[in-house]
Short mmCIF file of C-alpha atoms in Angstrom, two decimals:
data_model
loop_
_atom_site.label_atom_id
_atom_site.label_comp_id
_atom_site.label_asym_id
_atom_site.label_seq_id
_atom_site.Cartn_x
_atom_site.Cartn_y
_atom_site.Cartn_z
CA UNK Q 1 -66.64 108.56 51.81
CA UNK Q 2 -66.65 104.76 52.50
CA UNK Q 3 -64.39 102.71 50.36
CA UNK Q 4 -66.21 100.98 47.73
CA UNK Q 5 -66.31 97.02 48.42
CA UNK Q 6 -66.82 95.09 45.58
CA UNK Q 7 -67.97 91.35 45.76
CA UNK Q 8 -69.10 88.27 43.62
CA UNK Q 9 -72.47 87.63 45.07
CA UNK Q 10 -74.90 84.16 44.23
CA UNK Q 11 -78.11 85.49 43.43
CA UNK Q 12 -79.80 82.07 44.24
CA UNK Q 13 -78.58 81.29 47.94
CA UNK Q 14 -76.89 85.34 48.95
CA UNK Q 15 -73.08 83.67 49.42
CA UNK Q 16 -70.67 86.26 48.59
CA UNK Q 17 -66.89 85.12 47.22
CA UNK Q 18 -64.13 87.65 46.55
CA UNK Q 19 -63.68 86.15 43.41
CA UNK Q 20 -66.02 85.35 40.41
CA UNK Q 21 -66.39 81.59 39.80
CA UNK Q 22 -68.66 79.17 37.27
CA UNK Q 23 -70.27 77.42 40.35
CA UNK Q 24 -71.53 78.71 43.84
CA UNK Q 25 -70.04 76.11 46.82
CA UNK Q 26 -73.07 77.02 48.67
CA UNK Q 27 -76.02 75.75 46.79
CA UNK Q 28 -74.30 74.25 43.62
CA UNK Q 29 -75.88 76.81 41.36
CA UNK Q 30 -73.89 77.91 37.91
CA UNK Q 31 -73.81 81.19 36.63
CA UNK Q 32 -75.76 82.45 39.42
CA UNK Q 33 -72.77 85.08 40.64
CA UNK Q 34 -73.20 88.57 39.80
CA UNK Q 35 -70.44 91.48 41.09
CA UNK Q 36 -72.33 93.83 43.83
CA UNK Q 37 -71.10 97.01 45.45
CA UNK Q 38 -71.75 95.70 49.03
CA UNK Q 39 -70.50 98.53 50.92
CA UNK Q 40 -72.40 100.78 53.13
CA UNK Q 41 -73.45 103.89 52.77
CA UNK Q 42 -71.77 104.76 56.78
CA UNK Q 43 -68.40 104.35 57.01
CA UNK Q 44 -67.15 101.84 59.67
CA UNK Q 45 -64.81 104.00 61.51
CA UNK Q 46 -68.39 105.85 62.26
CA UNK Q 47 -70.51 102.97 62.85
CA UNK Q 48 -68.13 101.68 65.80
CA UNK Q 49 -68.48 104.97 67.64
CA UNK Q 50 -72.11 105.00 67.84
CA UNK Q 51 -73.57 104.33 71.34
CA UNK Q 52 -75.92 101.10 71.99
CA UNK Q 53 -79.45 102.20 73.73
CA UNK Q 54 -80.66 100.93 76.93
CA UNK Q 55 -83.99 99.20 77.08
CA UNK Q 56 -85.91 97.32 79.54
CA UNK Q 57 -86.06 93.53 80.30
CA UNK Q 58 -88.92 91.45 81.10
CA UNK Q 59 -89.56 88.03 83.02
CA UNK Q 60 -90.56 85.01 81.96
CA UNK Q 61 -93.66 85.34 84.08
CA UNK Q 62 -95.37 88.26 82.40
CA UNK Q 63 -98.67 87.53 80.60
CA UNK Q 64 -98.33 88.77 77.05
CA UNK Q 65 -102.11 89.40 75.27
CA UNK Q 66 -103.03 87.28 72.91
CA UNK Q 67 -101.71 88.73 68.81
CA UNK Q 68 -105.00 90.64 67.45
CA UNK Q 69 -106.06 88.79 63.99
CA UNK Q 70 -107.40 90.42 61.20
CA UNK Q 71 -110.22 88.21 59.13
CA UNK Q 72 -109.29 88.74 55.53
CA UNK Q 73 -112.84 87.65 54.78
CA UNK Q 74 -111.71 84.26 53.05
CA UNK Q 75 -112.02 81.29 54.69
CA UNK Q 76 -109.72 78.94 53.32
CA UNK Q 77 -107.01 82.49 53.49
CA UNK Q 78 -107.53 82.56 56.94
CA UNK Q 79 -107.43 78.43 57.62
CA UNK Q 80 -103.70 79.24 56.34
CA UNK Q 81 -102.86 81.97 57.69
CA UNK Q 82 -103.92 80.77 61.54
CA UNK Q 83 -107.24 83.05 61.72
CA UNK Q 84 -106.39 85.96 60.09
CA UNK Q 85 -103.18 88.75 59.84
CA UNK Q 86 -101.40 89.00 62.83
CA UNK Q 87 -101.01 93.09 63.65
CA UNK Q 88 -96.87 93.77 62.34
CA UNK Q 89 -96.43 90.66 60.97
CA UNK Q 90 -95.15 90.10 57.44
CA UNK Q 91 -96.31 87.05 55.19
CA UNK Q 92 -94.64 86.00 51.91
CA UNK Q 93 -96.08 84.53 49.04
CA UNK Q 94 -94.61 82.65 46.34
CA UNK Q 95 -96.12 81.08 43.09
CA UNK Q 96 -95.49 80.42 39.41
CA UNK Q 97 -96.41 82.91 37.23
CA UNK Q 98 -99.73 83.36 36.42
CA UNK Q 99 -100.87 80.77 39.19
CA UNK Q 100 -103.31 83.72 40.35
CA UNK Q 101 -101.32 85.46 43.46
CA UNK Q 102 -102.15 88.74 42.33
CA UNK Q 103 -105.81 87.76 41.53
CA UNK Q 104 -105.88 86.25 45.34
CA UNK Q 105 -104.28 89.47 46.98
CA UNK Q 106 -106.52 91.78 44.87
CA UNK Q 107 -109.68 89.53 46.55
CA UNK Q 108 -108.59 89.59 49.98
CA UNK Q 109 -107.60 93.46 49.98
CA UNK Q 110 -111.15 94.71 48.42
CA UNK Q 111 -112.91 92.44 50.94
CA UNK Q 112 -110.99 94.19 53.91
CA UNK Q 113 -111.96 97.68 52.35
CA UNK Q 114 -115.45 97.35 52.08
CA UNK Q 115 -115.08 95.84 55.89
CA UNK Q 116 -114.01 99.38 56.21
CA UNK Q 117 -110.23 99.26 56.66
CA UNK Q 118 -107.40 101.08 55.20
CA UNK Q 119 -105.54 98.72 52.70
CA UNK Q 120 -102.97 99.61 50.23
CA UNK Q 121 -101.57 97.72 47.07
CA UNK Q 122 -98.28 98.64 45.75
CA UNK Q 123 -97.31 97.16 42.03
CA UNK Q 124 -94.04 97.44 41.14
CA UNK Q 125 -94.46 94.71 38.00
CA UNK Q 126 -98.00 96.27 36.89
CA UNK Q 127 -99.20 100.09 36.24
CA UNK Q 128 -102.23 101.32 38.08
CA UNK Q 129 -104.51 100.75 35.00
CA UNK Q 130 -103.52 97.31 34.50
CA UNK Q 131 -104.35 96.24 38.27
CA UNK Q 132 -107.91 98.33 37.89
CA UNK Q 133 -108.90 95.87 34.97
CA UNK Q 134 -108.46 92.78 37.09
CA UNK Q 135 -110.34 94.32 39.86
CA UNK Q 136 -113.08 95.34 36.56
CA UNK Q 137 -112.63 91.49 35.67
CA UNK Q 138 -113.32 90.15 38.90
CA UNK Q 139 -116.23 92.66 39.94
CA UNK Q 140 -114.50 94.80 42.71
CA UNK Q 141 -113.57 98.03 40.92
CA UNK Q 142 -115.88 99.78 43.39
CA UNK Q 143 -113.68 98.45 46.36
CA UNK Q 144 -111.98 101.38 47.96
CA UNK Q 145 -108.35 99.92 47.46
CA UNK Q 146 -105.69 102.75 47.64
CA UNK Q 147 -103.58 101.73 44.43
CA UNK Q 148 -100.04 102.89 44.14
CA UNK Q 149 -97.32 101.66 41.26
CA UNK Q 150 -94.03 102.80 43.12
CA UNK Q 151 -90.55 100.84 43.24
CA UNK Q 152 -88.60 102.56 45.85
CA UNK Q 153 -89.04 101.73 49.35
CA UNK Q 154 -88.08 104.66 50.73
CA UNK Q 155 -91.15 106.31 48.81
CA UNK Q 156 -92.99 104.20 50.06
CA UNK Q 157 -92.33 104.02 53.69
CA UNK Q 158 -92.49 107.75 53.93
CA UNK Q 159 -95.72 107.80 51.95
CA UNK Q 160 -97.01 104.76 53.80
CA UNK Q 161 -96.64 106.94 57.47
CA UNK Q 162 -99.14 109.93 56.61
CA UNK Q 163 -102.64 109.44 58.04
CA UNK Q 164 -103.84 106.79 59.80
CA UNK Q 165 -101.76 103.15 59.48
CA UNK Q 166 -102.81 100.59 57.01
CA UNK Q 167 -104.22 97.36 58.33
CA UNK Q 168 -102.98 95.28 55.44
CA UNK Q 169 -100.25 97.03 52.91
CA UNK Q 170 -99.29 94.22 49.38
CA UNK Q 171 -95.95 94.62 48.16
CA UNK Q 172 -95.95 92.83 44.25
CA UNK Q 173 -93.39 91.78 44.16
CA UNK Q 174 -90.75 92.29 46.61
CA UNK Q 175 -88.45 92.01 43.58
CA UNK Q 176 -88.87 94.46 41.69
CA UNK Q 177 -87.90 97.27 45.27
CA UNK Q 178 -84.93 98.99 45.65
CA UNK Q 179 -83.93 101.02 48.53
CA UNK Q 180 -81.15 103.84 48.54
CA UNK Q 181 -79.44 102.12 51.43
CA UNK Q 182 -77.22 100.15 48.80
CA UNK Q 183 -75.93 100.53 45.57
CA UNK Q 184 -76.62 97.49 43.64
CA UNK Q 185 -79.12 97.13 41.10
CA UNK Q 186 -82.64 95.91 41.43
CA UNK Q 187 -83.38 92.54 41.79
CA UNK Q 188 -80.21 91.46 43.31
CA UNK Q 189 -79.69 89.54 46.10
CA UNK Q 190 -78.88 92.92 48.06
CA UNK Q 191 -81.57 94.76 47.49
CA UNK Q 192 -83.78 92.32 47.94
CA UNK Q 193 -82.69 92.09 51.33
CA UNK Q 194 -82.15 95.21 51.89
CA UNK Q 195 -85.52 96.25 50.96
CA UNK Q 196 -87.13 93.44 53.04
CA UNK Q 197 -85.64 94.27 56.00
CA UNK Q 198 -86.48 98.45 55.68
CA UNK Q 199 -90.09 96.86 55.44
CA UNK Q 200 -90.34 94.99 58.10
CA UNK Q 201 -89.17 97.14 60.41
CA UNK Q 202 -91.69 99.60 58.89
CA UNK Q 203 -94.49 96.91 60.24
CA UNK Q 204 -92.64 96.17 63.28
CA UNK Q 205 -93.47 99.66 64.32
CA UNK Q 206 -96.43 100.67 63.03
CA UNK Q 207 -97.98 97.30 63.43
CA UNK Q 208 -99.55 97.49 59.55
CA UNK Q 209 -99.82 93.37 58.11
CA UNK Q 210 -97.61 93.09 55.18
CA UNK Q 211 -98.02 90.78 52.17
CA UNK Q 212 -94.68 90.45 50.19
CA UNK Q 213 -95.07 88.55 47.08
CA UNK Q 214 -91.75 86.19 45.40
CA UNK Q 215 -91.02 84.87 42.14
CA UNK Q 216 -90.51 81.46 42.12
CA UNK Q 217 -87.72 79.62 40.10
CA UNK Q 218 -88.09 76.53 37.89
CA UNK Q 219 -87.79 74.09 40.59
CA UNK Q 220 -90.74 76.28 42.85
CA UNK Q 221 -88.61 77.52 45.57
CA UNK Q 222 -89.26 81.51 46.03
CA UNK Q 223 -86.31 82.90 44.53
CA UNK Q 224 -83.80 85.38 45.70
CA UNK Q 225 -81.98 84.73 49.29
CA UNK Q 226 -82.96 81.98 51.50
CA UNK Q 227 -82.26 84.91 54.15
CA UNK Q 228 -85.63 86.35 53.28
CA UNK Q 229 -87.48 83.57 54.24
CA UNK Q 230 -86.06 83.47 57.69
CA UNK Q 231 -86.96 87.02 58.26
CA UNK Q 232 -90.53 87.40 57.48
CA UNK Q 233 -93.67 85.82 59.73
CA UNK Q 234 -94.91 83.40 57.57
CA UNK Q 235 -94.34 82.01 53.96
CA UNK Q 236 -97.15 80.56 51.81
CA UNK Q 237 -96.96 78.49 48.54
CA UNK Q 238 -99.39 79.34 45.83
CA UNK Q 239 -99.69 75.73 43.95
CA UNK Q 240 -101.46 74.54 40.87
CA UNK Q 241 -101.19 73.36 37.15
CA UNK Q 242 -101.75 75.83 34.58
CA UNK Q 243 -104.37 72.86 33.34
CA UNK Q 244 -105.97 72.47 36.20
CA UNK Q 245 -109.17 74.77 37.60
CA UNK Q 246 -107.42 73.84 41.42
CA UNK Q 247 -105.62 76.15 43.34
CA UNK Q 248 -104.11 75.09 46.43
CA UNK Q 249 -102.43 77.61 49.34
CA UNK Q 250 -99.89 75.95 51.30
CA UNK Q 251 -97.88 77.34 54.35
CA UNK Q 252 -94.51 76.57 54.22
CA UNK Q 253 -93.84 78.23 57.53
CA UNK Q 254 -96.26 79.99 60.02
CA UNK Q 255 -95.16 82.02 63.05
CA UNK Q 256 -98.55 82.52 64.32
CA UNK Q 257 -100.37 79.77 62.78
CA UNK Q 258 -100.33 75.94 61.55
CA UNK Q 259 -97.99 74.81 58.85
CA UNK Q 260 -99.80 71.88 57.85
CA UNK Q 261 -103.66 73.47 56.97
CA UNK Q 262 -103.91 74.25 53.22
CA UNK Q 263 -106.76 76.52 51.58
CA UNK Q 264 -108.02 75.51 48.29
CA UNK Q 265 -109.36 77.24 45.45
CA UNK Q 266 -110.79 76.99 42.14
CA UNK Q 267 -109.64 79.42 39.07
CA UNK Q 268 -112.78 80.49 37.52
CA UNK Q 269 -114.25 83.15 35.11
CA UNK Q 270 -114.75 85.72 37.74
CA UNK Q 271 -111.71 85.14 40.23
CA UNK Q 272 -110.99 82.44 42.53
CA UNK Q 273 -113.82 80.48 44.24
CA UNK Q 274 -113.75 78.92 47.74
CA UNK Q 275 -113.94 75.11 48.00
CA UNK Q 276 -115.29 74.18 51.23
CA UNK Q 277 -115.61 70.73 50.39
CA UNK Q 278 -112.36 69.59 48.48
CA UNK Q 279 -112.72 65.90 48.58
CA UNK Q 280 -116.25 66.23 46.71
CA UNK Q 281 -114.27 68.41 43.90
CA UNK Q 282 -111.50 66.05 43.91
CA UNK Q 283 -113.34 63.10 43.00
CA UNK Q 284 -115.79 65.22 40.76
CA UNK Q 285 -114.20 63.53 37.36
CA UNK Q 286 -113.67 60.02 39.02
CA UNK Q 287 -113.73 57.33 36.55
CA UNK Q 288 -115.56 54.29 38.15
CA UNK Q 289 -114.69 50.87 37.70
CA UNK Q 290 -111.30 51.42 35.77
CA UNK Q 291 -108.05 49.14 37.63
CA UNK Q 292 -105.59 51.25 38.91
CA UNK Q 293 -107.88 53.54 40.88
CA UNK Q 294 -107.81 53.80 44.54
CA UNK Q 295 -109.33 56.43 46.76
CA UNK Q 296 -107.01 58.16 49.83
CA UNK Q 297 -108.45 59.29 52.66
CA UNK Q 298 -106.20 61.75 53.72
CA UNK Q 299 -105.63 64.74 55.86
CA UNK Q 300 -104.31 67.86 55.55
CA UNK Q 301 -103.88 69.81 58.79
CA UNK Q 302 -107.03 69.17 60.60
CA UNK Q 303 -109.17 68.77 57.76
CA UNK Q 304 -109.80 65.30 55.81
CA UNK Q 305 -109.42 65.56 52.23
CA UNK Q 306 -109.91 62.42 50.11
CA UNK Q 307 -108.14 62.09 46.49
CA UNK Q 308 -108.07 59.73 43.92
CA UNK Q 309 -104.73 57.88 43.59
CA UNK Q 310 -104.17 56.64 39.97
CA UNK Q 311 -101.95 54.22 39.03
CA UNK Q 312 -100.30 52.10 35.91
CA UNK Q 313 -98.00 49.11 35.83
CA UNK Q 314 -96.99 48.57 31.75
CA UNK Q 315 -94.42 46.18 30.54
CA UNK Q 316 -91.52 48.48 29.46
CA UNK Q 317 -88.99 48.20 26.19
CA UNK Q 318 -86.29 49.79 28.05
CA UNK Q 319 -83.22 48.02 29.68
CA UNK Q 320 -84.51 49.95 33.20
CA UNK Q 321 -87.75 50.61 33.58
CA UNK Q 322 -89.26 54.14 34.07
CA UNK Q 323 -90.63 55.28 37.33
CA UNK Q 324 -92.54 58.40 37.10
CA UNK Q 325 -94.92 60.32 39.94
CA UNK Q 326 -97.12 63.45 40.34
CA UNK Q 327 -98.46 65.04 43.26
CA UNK Q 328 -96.24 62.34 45.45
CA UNK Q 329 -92.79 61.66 47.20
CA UNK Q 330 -91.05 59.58 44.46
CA UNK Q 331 -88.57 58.07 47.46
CA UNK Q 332 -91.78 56.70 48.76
CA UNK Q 333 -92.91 55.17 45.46
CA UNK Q 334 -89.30 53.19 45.18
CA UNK Q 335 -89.74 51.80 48.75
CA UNK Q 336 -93.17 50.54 48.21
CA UNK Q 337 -92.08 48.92 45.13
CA UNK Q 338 -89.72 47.90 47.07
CA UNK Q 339 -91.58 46.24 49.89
CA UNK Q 340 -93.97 44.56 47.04
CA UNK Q 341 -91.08 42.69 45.55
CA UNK Q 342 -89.42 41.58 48.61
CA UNK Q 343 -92.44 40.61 50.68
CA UNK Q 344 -95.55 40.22 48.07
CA UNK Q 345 -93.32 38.79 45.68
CA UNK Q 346 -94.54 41.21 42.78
CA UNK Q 347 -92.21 41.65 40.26
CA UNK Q 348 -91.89 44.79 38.70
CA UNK Q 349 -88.50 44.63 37.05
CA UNK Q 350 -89.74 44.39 33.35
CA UNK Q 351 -92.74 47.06 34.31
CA UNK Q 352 -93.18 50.60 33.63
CA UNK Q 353 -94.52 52.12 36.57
CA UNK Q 354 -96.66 55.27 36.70
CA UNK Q 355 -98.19 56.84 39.57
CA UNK Q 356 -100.82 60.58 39.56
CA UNK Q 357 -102.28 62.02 42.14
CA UNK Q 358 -105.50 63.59 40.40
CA UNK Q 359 -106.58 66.82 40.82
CA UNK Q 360 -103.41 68.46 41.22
CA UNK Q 361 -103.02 67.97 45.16
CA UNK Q 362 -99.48 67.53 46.86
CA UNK Q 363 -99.39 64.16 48.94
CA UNK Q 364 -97.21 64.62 52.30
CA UNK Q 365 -98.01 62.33 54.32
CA UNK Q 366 -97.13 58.52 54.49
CA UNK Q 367 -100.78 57.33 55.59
CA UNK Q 368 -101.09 57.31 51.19
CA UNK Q 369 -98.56 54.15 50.84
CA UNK Q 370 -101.79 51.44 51.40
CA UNK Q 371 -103.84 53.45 48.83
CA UNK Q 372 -100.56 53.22 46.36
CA UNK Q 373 -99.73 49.90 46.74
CA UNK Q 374 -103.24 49.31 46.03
CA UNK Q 375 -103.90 51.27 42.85
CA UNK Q 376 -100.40 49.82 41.53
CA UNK Q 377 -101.23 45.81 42.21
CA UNK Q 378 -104.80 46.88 41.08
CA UNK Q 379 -103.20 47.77 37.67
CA UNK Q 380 -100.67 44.82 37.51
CA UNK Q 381 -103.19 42.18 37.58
CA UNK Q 382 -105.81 44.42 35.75
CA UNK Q 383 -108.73 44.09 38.19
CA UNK Q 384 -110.93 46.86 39.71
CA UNK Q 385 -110.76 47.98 43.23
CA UNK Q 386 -114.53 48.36 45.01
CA UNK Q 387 -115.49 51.56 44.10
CA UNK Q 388 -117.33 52.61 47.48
CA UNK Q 389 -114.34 51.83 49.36
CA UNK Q 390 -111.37 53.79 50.66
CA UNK Q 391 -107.56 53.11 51.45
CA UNK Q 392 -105.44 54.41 54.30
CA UNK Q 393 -101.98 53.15 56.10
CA UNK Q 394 -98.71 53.21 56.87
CA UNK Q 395 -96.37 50.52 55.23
CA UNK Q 396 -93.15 49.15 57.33
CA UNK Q 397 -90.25 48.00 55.28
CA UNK Q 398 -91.43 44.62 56.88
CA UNK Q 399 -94.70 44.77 54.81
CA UNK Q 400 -96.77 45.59 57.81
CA UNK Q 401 -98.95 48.11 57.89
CA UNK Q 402 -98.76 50.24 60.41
CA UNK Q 403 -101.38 52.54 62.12
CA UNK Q 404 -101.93 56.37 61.34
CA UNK Q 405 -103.39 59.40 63.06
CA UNK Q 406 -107.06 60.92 63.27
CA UNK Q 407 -108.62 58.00 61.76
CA UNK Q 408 -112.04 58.52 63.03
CA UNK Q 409 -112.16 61.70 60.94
CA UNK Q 410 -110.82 60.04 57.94
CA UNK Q 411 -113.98 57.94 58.01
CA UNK Q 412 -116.40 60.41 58.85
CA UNK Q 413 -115.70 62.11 55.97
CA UNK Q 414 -115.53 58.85 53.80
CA UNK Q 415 -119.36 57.70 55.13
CA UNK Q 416 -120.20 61.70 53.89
CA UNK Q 417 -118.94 61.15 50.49
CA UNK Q 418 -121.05 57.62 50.77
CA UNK Q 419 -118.25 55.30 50.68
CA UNK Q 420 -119.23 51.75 52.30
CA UNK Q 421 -115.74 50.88 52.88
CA UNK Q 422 -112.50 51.00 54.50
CA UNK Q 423 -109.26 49.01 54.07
CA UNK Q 424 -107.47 50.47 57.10
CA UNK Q 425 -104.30 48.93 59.56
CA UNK Q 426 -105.49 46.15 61.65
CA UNK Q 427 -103.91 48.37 64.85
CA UNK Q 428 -106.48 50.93 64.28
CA UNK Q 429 -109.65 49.15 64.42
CA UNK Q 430 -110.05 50.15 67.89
CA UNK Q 431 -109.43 53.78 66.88
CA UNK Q 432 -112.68 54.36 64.56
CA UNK Q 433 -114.67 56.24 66.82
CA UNK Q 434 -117.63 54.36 66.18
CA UNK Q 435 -116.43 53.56 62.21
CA UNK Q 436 -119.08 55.83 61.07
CA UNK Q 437 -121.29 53.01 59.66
CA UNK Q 438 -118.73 51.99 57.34
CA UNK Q 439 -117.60 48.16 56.71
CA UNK Q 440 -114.07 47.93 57.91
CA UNK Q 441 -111.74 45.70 56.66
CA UNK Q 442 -108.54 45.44 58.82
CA UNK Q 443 -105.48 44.32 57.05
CA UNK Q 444 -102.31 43.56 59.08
CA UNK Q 445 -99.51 42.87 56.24
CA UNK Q 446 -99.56 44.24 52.95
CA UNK Q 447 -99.34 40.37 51.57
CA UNK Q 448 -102.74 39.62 52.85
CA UNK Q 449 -104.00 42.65 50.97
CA UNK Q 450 -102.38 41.68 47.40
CA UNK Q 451 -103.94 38.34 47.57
CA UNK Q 452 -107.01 40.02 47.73
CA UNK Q 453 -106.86 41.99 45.05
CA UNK Q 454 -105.10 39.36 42.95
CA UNK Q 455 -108.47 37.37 43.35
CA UNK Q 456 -109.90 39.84 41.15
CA UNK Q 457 -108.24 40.06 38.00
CA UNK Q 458 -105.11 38.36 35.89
CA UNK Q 459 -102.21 39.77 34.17
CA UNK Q 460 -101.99 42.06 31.28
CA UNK Q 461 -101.83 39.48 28.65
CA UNK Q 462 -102.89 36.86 30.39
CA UNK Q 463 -106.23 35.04 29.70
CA UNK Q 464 -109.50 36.62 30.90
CA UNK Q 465 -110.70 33.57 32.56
CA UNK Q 466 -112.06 33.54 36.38
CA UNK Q 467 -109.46 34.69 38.89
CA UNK Q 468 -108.30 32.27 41.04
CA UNK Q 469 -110.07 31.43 44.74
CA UNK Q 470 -106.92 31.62 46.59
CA UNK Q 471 -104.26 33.73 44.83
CA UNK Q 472 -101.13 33.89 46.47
CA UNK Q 473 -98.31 36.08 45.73
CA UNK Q 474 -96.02 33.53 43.75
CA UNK Q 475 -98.62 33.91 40.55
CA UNK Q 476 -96.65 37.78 39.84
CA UNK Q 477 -93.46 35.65 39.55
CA UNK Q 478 -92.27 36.33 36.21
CA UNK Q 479 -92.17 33.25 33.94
CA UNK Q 480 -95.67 31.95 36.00
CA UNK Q 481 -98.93 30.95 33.74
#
C-alpha cells in the first residue's frame, strides 16, 4: 500500500503547500486551500521499475495531412472554432451561469445527429429528463442525441469504447467528474485534473472531438486549475449580460484555429439565433442625434463589426472624480483622458467620466481610442457628432493619431450600413481601397479633431448661443466663459 500523502492544495491556481495557510503565494487567493490526499494509487518503489517503450522518430521533412474538420452546422461555432472540430482534439468552454452553454452544446450536437453522426452528451449537473425538456423547448427532441447523466470517468470511458467512436462526445461540466485514480473529493483541484487528463487521452486515441464545459468564477476566468487550460486544444469564452438578448463566443486560445474571430448570437424564445450581420444588430437601438454617441468601426478577427461607443462627461461632487467603463480596457480610458488634458487642453479634473460600449460587445483593440475621445469631447461640450459618420484610430501619447490595420474593410462595411463618413488617421488615406464612396476626413492630431467638435456645441451650463467659428482648445480651461 502507498503511504498516504496529505497536502494543502489552492483550489483556484492547483499550488500545493505542506502546510494550511489564510492566503495562497501563488495567485493571492484567501481561503482557497483545501487538504487533498495527493498520493497515488502505485507505489513509487513500483513506478521506478517500470520499463520506458521504444517508439519511432520522424523528420522534419515529412508531410503531415491536413487535421480533418468536422462542421458543427453553425456558422458563427465554426468561425470560432477554425472550421469545425478537429478529429481528437478537446475544446473547453467557460461561461456564467445561465449564459446559455448548455443551450449552445445541445444545438450543435442535434445538428451533427441528424447530419448522421454519432454524438453523445454526458450531464453530470442535470438528469436525463431535465436535458430532454430543453431539447422539447428548443424543438430538437427528435434529434437522435445519445443522452447519458454519469459522473465517473471511468464509466464513461469504458462505456464510451463499445461500438463505433463518437464524432463529438459533451462533458457538462468537467466539474462535477471524478475518476478512481485519486482519492480526493469531487470538484477539487485533483480531480479535476485528473479527470481531464484520463479524457483526453481517451480522444487522443480514439480521435472522438471533446467539448468540456467550466464554471466560471466571479471575475470570469474558468475556474479550477490554470493547468487545465494548458492541456486541452482550444478554450472558448461564452460572454453576455443576463439583460442583454447578445451572446458573444470568444476563443481565448485555439490550437487549430484563430484566436481573434468571435461568433455571435442572440438568446431568443426558441434557442440561440445566428447573427450574420452583427454591426446591423448592434446599432439596432441607436439613439440618433444625442452628444456623446460615436460609432466604431471595428474588427474582430477578419470580420468588421461596428458598435456604438457611448459616452458621458458630468461635473462630479466628489473630491476625485469617478471613472467608470463597460465593454472597454479602463487603462486605455485613463490614457486618453490623459492625452486630452495634456495636448487638447480638456480638463476633466472636476468631471465624472462614463464610458459603455452598447450592446454588450468586448472592445480589444486600440483602433476604438479616436471613436472614445470623440464620444467623450462630444459629451463635454454637449454637441452631436454627424450621425452618418464613423470613427477609427490609434492615439499616440503625443496626441497623434496613428494608423490601424484592414481599413478598407472597415469602410466597406460602414458604406453597407449607409454611413457617409469617416474620421480616420491622416496616414491611412492612402490605405482605403478605393474609400468605398464614403467622404473621408483625415485627421492627423487629436487637437485638430476637438476643435472640430468644439465648433458644435458649448459646455454643460454654459449658454446655448452659436458655437464659436474657430474653437480652440483653451475654451475647456476651467474658469473660461
Amino acid at each position: 500500500m502507498a503511504k498516504s500523502s496529505l497536502s494543502f492544495v489552492c483550489q483556484n491556481c492547483g499550488a500545493a503547500y505542506n502546510r494550511w495557510q489564510g492566503k495562497c503565494e501563488s495567485c493571492g487567493e484567501w481561503n482557497t486551500l483545501a487538504e487533498e490526499d495527493t498520493s497515488g494509487s502505485v507505489p513509487v518503489s513500483i513506478r521506478s521499475k517500470r520499463k520506458g517503450r521504444t517508439f519511432a522518430l520522424e523528420s522534419l521533412a515529412g508531410k503531415s495531412p491536413d487535421a480533418p474538420r468536422l462542421s458543427s452546422g453553425m456558422t458563427e461555432l465554426d468561425r470560432v472554432t477554425g472550421g469545425g472540430f478537429v478529429r481528437g482534439s478537446v475544446l473547453l468552454v467557460g461561461g456564467d451561469p445561465g449564459i446559455g452553454k448548455s443551450t449552445l452544446l445541445t444545438q450543435a450536437t442535434s445538428l451533427l445527429a441528424r447530419g448522421g453522426h454519432r454524438v453523445v452528451y454526458i450531464s453530470g449537473e442535470e438528469a436525463v429528463a431535465q436535458v430532454r425538456l430543453r431539447a422539447e423547448r428548443l424543438g430538437l427532441s427528435d434529434a437522435p442525441v445519445q443522452l447519458a447523466a454519469e459522473t465517473s470517468v471511468e464509466d464513461i470511458v469504458s462505456t464510451l469504447s463499445e461500438g463505433a467512436v463518437p464524432r463529438l462526445i459533451v462533458i457538462d461540466s468537467i466539474q462535477t467528474m471524478w475518476t478512481d485514480t485519486v482519492e480526493s473529493a469531487p470538484g477539487t483541484v485533483t480531480q479535476v485534473r485528473a479527470s481531464a487528463q484520463a479524457l483526453i487521452r481517451f480522444a487522443k486515441k480514439t480521435g472522438a472531438a471533446i467539448i468540456l464545459v467550466g464554471h466560471v468564477t466571479k471575475d470570469g476566468q474558468i475556474a479550477g486549475p490554470r493547468v487545465v487550460e494548458h492541456m486541452v486544444d482550444a478554450v472558448m469564452s461564452f460572454e453576455g449580460e443576463g439583460s442583454q438578448q447578445f451572446r458573444i463566443l470568444r476563443a481565448v486560445k485555439n490550437r487549430f484555429g484563430p484566436t481573434d474571430e468571435i461568433g455571435v448570437f442572440e438568446m431568443t424564445g426558441l434557442g440561440l439565433r445566428e447573427v450574420t450581420n452583427p454591426s446591423e444588430l448592434f446599432l439596432s437601438e441607436r439613439d440618433l442625434g444625442t452628444p456623446g454617441t460615436a460609432v466604431f468601426a471595428g474588427i474582430e478577427g477578419t470580420r468588421p463589426v461596428l458598435v456604438e461607443l457611448q459616452a458621458l462627461v458630468a461635473p462630479t461632487s466628489l473630491g476625485t472624480p469617478r471613472r467608470a467603463v463597460v465593454g472597454w480596457d479602463p487603462s486605455r480610458l485613463s490614457m486618453v483622458l490623459a492625452v486630452l488634458e495634456a495636448h487638447c487642453g480638456v480638463k476633466l479634473s472636476g468631471h465624472d467620466v462614463y464610458l459603455n460600449v452598447a450592446g454588450g460587445l468586448r472592445i480589444n483593440e486600440p483602433a476604438a481610442d479616436l471613436a472614445a475621445a470623440a464620444a467623450l469631447v462630444s459629451s463635454l461640450v454637449n454637441a452631436q457628432l454627424p450621425t452618418d459618420a464613423v470613427y477609427f484610430g490609434e492615439i499616440s501619447l503625443s496626441g497623434v493619431v496613428r494608423p490601424v490595420a484592414q481599413t478598407p474593410a472597415r469602410l466597406k462595411e460602414a458604406a453597407k450600413l449607409g454611413f457617409q463618413r469617416a474620421v480616420l488617421p491622416e496616414s491611412a488615406r492612402g490605405e482605403t481601397g478605393g474609400d468605398a464612396g464614403l467622404s473621408l476626413n483625415a485627421v492627423n492630431s487629436l487637437t485638430t479633431l476637438v476643435a472640430e467638435i468644439a465648433a458644435r456645441g458649448s459646455r454643460r451650463g454654459e449658454s446655448s448661443g452659436p458655437a464659436e467659428k474657430n474653437a480652440t482648445p483653451a475654451r475647456f480651461r476651467r474658469g473660461d466663459g
